[in-house]
mmCIF file of C-alpha atoms in Angstrom:
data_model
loop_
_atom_site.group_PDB
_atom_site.id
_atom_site.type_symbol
_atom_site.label_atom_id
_atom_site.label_comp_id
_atom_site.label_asym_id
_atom_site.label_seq_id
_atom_site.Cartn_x
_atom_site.Cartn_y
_atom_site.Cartn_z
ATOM 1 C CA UNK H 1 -160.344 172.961 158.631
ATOM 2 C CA UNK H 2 -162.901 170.194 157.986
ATOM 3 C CA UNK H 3 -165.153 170.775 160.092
ATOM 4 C CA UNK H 4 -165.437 167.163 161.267
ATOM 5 C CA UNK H 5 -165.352 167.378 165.329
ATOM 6 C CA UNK H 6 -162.968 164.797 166.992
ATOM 7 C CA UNK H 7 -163.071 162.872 170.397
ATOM 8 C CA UNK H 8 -160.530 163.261 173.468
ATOM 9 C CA UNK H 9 -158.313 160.562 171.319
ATOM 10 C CA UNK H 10 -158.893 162.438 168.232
ATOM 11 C CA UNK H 11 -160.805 160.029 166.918
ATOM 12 C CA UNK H 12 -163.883 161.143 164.624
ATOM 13 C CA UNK H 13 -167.000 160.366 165.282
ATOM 14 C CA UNK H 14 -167.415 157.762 162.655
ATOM 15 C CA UNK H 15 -163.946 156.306 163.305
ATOM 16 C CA UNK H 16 -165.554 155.647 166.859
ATOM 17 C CA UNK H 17 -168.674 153.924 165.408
ATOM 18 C CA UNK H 18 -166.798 152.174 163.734
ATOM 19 C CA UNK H 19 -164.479 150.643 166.730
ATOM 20 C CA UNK H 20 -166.980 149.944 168.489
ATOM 21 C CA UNK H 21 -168.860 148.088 165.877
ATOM 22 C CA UNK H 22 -165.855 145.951 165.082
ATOM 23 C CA UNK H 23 -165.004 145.585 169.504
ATOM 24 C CA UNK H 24 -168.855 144.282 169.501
ATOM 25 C CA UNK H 25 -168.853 142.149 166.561
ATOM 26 C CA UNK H 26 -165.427 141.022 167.430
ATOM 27 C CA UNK H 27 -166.829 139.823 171.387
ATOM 28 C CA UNK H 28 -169.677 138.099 170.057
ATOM 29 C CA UNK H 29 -167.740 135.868 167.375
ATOM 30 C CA UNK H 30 -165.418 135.662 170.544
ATOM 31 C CA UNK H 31 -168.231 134.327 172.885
ATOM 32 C CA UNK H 32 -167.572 137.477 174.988
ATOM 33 C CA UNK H 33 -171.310 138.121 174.619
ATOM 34 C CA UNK H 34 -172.832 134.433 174.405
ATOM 35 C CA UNK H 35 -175.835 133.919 172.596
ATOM 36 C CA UNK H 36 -178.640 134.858 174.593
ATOM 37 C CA UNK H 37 -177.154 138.030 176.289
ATOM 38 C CA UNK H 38 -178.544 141.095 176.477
ATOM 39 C CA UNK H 39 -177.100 144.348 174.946
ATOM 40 C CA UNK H 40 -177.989 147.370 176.926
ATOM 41 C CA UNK H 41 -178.079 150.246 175.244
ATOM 42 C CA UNK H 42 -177.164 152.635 178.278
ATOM 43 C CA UNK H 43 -174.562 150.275 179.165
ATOM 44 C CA UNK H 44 -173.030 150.043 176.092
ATOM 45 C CA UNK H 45 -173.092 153.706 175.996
ATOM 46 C CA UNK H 46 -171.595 154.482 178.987
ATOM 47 C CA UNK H 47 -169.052 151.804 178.768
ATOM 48 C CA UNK H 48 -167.766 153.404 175.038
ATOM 49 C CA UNK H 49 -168.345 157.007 176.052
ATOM 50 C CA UNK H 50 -171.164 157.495 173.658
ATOM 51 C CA UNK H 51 -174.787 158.402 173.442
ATOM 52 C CA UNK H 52 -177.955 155.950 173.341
ATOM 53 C CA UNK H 53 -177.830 157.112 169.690
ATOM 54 C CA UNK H 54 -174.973 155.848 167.982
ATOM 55 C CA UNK H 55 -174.894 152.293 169.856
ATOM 56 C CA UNK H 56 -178.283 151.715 168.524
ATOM 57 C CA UNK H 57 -177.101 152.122 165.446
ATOM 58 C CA UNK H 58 -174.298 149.735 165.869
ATOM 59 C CA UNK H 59 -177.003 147.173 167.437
ATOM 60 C CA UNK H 60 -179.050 147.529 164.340
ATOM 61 C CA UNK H 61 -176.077 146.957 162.070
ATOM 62 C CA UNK H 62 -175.303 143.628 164.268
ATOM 63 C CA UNK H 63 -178.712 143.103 163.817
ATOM 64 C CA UNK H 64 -178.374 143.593 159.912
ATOM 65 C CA UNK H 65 -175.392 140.970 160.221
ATOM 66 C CA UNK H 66 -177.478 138.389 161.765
ATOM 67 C CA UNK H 67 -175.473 138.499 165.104
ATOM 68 C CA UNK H 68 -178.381 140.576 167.405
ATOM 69 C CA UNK H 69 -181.674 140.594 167.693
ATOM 70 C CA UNK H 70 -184.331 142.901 168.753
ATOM 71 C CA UNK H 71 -187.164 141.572 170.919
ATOM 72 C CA UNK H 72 -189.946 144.454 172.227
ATOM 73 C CA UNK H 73 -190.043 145.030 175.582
ATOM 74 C CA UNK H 74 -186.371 143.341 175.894
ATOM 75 C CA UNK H 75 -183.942 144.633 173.455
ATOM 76 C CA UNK H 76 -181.334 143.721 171.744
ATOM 77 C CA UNK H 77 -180.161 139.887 172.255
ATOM 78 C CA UNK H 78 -177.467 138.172 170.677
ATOM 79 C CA UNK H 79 -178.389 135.438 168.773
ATOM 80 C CA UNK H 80 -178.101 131.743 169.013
ATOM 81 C CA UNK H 81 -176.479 129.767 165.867
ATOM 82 C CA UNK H 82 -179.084 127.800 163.791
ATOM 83 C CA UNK H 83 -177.903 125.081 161.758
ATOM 84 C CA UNK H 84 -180.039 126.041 158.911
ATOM 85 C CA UNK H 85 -179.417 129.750 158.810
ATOM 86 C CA UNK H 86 -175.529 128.794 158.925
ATOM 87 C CA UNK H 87 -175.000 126.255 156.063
ATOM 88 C CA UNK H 88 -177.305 129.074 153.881
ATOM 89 C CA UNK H 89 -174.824 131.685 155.139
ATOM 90 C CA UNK H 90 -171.762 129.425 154.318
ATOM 91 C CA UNK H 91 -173.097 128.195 151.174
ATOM 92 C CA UNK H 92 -173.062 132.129 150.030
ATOM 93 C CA UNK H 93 -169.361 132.273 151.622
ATOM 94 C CA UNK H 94 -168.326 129.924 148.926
ATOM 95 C CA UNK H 95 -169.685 130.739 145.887
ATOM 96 C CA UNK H 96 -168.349 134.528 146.387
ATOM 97 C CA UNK H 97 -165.127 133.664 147.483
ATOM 98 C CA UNK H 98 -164.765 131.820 143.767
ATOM 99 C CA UNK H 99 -165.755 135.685 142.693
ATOM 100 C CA UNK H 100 -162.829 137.410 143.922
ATOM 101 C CA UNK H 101 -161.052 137.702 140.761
ATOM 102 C CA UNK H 102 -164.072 139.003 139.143
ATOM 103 C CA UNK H 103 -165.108 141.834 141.653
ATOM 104 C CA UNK H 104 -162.796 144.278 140.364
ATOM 105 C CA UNK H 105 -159.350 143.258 141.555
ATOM 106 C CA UNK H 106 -156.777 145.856 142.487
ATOM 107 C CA UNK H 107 -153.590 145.907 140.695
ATOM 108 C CA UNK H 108 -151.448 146.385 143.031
ATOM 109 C CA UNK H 109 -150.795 143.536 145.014
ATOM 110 C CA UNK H 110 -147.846 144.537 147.177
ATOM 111 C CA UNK H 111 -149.437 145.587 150.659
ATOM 112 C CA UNK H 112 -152.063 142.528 150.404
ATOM 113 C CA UNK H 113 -148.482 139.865 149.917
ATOM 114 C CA UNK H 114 -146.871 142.609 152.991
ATOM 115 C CA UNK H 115 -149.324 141.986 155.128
ATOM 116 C CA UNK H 116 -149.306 137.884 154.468
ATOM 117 C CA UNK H 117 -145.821 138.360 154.840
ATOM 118 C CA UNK H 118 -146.312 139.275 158.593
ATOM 119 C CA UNK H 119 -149.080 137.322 159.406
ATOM 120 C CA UNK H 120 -147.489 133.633 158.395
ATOM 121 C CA UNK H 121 -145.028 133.124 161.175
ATOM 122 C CA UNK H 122 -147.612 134.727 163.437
ATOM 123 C CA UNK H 123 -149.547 131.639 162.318
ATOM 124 C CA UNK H 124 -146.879 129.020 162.538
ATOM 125 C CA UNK H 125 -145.559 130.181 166.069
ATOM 126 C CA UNK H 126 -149.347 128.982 167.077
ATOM 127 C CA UNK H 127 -148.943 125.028 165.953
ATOM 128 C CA UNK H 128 -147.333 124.529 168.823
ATOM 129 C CA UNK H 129 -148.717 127.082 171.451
ATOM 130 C CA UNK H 130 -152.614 126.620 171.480
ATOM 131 C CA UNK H 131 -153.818 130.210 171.977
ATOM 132 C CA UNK H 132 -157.653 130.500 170.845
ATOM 133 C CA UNK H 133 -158.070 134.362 170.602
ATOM 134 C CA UNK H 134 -154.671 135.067 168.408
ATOM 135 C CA UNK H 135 -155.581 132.661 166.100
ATOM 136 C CA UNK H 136 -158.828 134.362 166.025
ATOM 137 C CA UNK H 137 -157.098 137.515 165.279
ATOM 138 C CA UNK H 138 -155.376 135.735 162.962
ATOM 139 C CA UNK H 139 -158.502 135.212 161.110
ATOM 140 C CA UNK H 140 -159.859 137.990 161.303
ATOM 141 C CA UNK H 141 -156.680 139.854 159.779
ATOM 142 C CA UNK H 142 -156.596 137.570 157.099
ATOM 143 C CA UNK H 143 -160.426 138.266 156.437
ATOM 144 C CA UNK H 144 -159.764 142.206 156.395
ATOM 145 C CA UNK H 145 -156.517 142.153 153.960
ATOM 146 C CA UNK H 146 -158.231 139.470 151.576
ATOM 147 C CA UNK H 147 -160.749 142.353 151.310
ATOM 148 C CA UNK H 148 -158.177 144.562 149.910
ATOM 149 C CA UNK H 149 -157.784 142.430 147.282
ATOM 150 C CA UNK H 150 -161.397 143.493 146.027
ATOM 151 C CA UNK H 151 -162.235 147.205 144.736
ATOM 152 C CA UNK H 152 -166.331 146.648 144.583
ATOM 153 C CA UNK H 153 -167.610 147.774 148.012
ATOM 154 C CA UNK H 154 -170.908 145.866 147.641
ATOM 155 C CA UNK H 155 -168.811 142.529 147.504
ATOM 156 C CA UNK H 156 -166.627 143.274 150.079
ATOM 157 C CA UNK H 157 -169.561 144.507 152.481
ATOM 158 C CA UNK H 158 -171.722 141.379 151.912
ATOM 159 C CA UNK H 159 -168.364 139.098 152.061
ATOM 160 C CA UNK H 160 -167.270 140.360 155.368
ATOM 161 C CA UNK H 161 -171.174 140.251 157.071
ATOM 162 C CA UNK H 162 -171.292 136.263 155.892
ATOM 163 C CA UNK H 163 -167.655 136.254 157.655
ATOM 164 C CA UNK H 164 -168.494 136.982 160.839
ATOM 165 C CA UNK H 165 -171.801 135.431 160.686
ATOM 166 C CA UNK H 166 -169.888 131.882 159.727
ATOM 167 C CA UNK H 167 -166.943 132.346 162.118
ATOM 168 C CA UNK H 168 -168.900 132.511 165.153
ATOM 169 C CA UNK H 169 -169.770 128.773 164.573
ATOM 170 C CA UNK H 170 -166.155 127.851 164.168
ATOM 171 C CA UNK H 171 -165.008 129.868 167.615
ATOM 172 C CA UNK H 172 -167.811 128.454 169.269
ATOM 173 C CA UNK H 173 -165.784 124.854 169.080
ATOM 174 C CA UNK H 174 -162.136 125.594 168.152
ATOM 175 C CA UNK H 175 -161.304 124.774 171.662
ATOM 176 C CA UNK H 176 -162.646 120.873 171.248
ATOM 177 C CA UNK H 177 -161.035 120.585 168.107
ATOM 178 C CA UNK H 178 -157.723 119.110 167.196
ATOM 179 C CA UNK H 179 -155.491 122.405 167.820
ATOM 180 C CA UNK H 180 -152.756 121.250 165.260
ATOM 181 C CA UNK H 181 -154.960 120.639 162.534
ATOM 182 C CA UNK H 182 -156.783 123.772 162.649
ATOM 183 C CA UNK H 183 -153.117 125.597 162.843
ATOM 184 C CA UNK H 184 -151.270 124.058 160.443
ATOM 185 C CA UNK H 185 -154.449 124.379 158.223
ATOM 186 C CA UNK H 186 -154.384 128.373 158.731
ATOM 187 C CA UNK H 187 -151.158 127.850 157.832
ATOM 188 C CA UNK H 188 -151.770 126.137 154.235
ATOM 189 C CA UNK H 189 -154.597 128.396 153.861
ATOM 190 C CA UNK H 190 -152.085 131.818 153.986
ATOM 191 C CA UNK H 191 -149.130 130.149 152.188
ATOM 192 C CA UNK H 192 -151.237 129.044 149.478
ATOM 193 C CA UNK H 193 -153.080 132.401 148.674
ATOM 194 C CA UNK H 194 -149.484 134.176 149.021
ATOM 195 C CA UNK H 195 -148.258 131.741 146.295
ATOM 196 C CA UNK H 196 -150.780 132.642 144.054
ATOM 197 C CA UNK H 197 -150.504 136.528 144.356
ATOM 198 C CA UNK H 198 -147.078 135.970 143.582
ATOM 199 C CA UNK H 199 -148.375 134.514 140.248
ATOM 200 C CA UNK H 200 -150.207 137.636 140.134
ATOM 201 C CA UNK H 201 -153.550 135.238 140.239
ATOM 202 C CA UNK H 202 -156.460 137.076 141.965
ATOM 203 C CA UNK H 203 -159.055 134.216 140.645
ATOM 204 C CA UNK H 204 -156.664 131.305 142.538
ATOM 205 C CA UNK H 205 -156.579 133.151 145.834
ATOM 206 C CA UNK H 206 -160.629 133.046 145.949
ATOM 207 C CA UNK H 207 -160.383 129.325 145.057
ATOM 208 C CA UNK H 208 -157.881 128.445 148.024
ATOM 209 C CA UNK H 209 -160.302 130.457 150.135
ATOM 210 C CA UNK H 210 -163.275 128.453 148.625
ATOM 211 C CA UNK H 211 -161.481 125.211 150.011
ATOM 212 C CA UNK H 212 -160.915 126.203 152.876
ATOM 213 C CA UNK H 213 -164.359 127.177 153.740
ATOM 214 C CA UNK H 214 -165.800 123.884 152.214
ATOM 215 C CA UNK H 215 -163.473 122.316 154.937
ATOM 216 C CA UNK H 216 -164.003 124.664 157.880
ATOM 217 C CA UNK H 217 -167.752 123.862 157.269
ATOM 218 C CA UNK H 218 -166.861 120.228 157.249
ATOM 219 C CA UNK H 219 -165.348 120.062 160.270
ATOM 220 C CA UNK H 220 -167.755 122.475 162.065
ATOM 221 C CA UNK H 221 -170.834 119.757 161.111
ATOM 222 C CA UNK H 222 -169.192 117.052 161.604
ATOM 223 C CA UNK H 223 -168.283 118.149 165.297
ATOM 224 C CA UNK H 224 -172.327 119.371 165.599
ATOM 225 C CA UNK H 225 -173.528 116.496 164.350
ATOM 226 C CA UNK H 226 -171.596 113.990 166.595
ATOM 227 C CA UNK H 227 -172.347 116.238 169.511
ATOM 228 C CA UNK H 228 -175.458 116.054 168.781
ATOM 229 C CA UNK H 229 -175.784 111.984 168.398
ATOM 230 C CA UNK H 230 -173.749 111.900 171.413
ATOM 231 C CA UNK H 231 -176.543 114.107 173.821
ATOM 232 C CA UNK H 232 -178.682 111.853 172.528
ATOM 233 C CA UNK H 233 -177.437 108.824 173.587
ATOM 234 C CA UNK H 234 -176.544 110.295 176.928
ATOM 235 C CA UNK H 235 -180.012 111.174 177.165
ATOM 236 C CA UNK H 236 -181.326 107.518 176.208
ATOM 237 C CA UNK H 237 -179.215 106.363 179.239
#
C-alpha cells in the first residue's frame, strides 16, 4: 500500500486540491465569482467538503495567479481586470508561446493531434449554436493539451497562470462580440496547430498560438476602448 489516504470518491487528497483549484479558477474566468466577490473560507470549505486549511491554500495560489486578493480584516476578493496589469500579462503570453518549440518538446505527438482530433468538430458545431461556456471549455482544453506539448514544468506552470489571468478579459465580453468570428477563429486557431504537428513542427504550433493571442488581445482593446469612449460620451450627455 501507499500509504496515501483517499476521500469517499477515492480521490487523494491532492487530486482534491487540485479540483477544486481548477472548479475556482475555472468560475472566476467564468464570471461565476465576479470581480469584487468575496471568497469565504468556511464556505468554500464546507461547500467542497474540506477543511479551512487546504482552501486557503487554493486562495493563496489564486492569489499567486493574480485572480484573488487578500485584504485584512476582509479576505480573500476576487480581483477586478486592470488594463495595465493585462496587456503586461498578455505581452508575456506571446513571447512564450513563440518558445514552445524550445521548452523541451515531447516526441511523441500522437495524444496532443488525438485530442485536437476530438476537440475540432466540438468547435465547428459552435459557429452556428452560440453557447458561451463550451466554447470556454473549449479553450480551456485546448490550453491544457497545448501544455502537453511542453516537457519543462517551469514553462508550462508560468504559461498556464498568464492563461487564465488573460482569458478572464476575453470571457468577460465574448457575449458582445461577434459570435461567428470568435468561432470560426477557434476554429483556424486548432486546424492550424494540428497541421503543423502533422509536419512534426513544435516551433509553428507556438507561432499560430502567438497570432492568435496578438488578435484575441486586439479585439479585447478594441472592444474596451470603444466602451470606454462610448461611457464617456453618454456621460457628456
Amino acid at each position: 500500500m501507499s500509504g496515501i489516504v483517499k476521500n469517499a470518491e477515492g480521490e487523494t487528497p491532492r487530486a482534491r486540491f487540485a479540483a477544486v483549484h481548477r472548479t475556482l479558477r475555472d468560475r472566476i474566468c467564468l464570471l461565476a465569482y465576479p470581480p469584487g466577490a468575496a471568497l469565504s473560507e468556511t464556505e468554500l470549505a464546507k461547500k467542497y467538503g474540506m477543511s479551512r486549511t487546504p482552501i486557503r491554500r487554493v486562495l493563496q495560489m489564486l492569489e499567486a495567479e493574480g485572480l484573488v486578493e487578500t485584504k485584512p480584516n476582509v479576505g480573500s476578493i476576487v480581483t477586478r481586470v486592470d488594463l495595465k496589469s493585462l496587456r503586461d500579462a498578455f505581452a508575456l503570453r506571446i513571447r512564450l508561446s513563440e518558445l514552445l518549440g524550445d521548452m523541451s518538446p515531447v516526441s511523441d505527438l500522437n495524444p496532443v493531434m488525438a485530442a485536437l482530433d476530438e476537440l475540432l468538430p466540438e468547435c465547428k458545431a459552435l459557429v452556428d449554436r452560440p453557447d458561451v461556456g463550451a466554447l470556454c471549455a473549449i479553450s480551456h482544453r485546448l490550453q491544457d493539451v497545448l501544455l502537453g506539448l511542453s516537457g519543462n514544468s517551469e514553462y508550462r506552470t508560468v504559461t498556464d497562470a498568464l492563461y487564465y489571468k488573460t482569458i478572464r478579459a476575453y470571457y468577460t465580453i465574448l457575449a458582445e462580440l461577434d459570435w461567428r468570428m470568435e468561432a470560426e477563429a477557434q476554429v483556424e486557431e486548432i486546424h492550424e496547430i494540428l497541421v503543423s504537428l502533422q509536419a512534426n513542427d513544435v516551433r509553428a504550433v507556438g507561432l499560430v498560438r502567438r497570432n492568435h493571442i496578438v488578435r484575441t488581445l486586439s479585439r479585447i482593446m478594441g472592444f474596451m476602448v470603444g466602451d470606454a469612449l462610448h461611457s464617456g460620451e453618454a456621460g457628456a450627455c
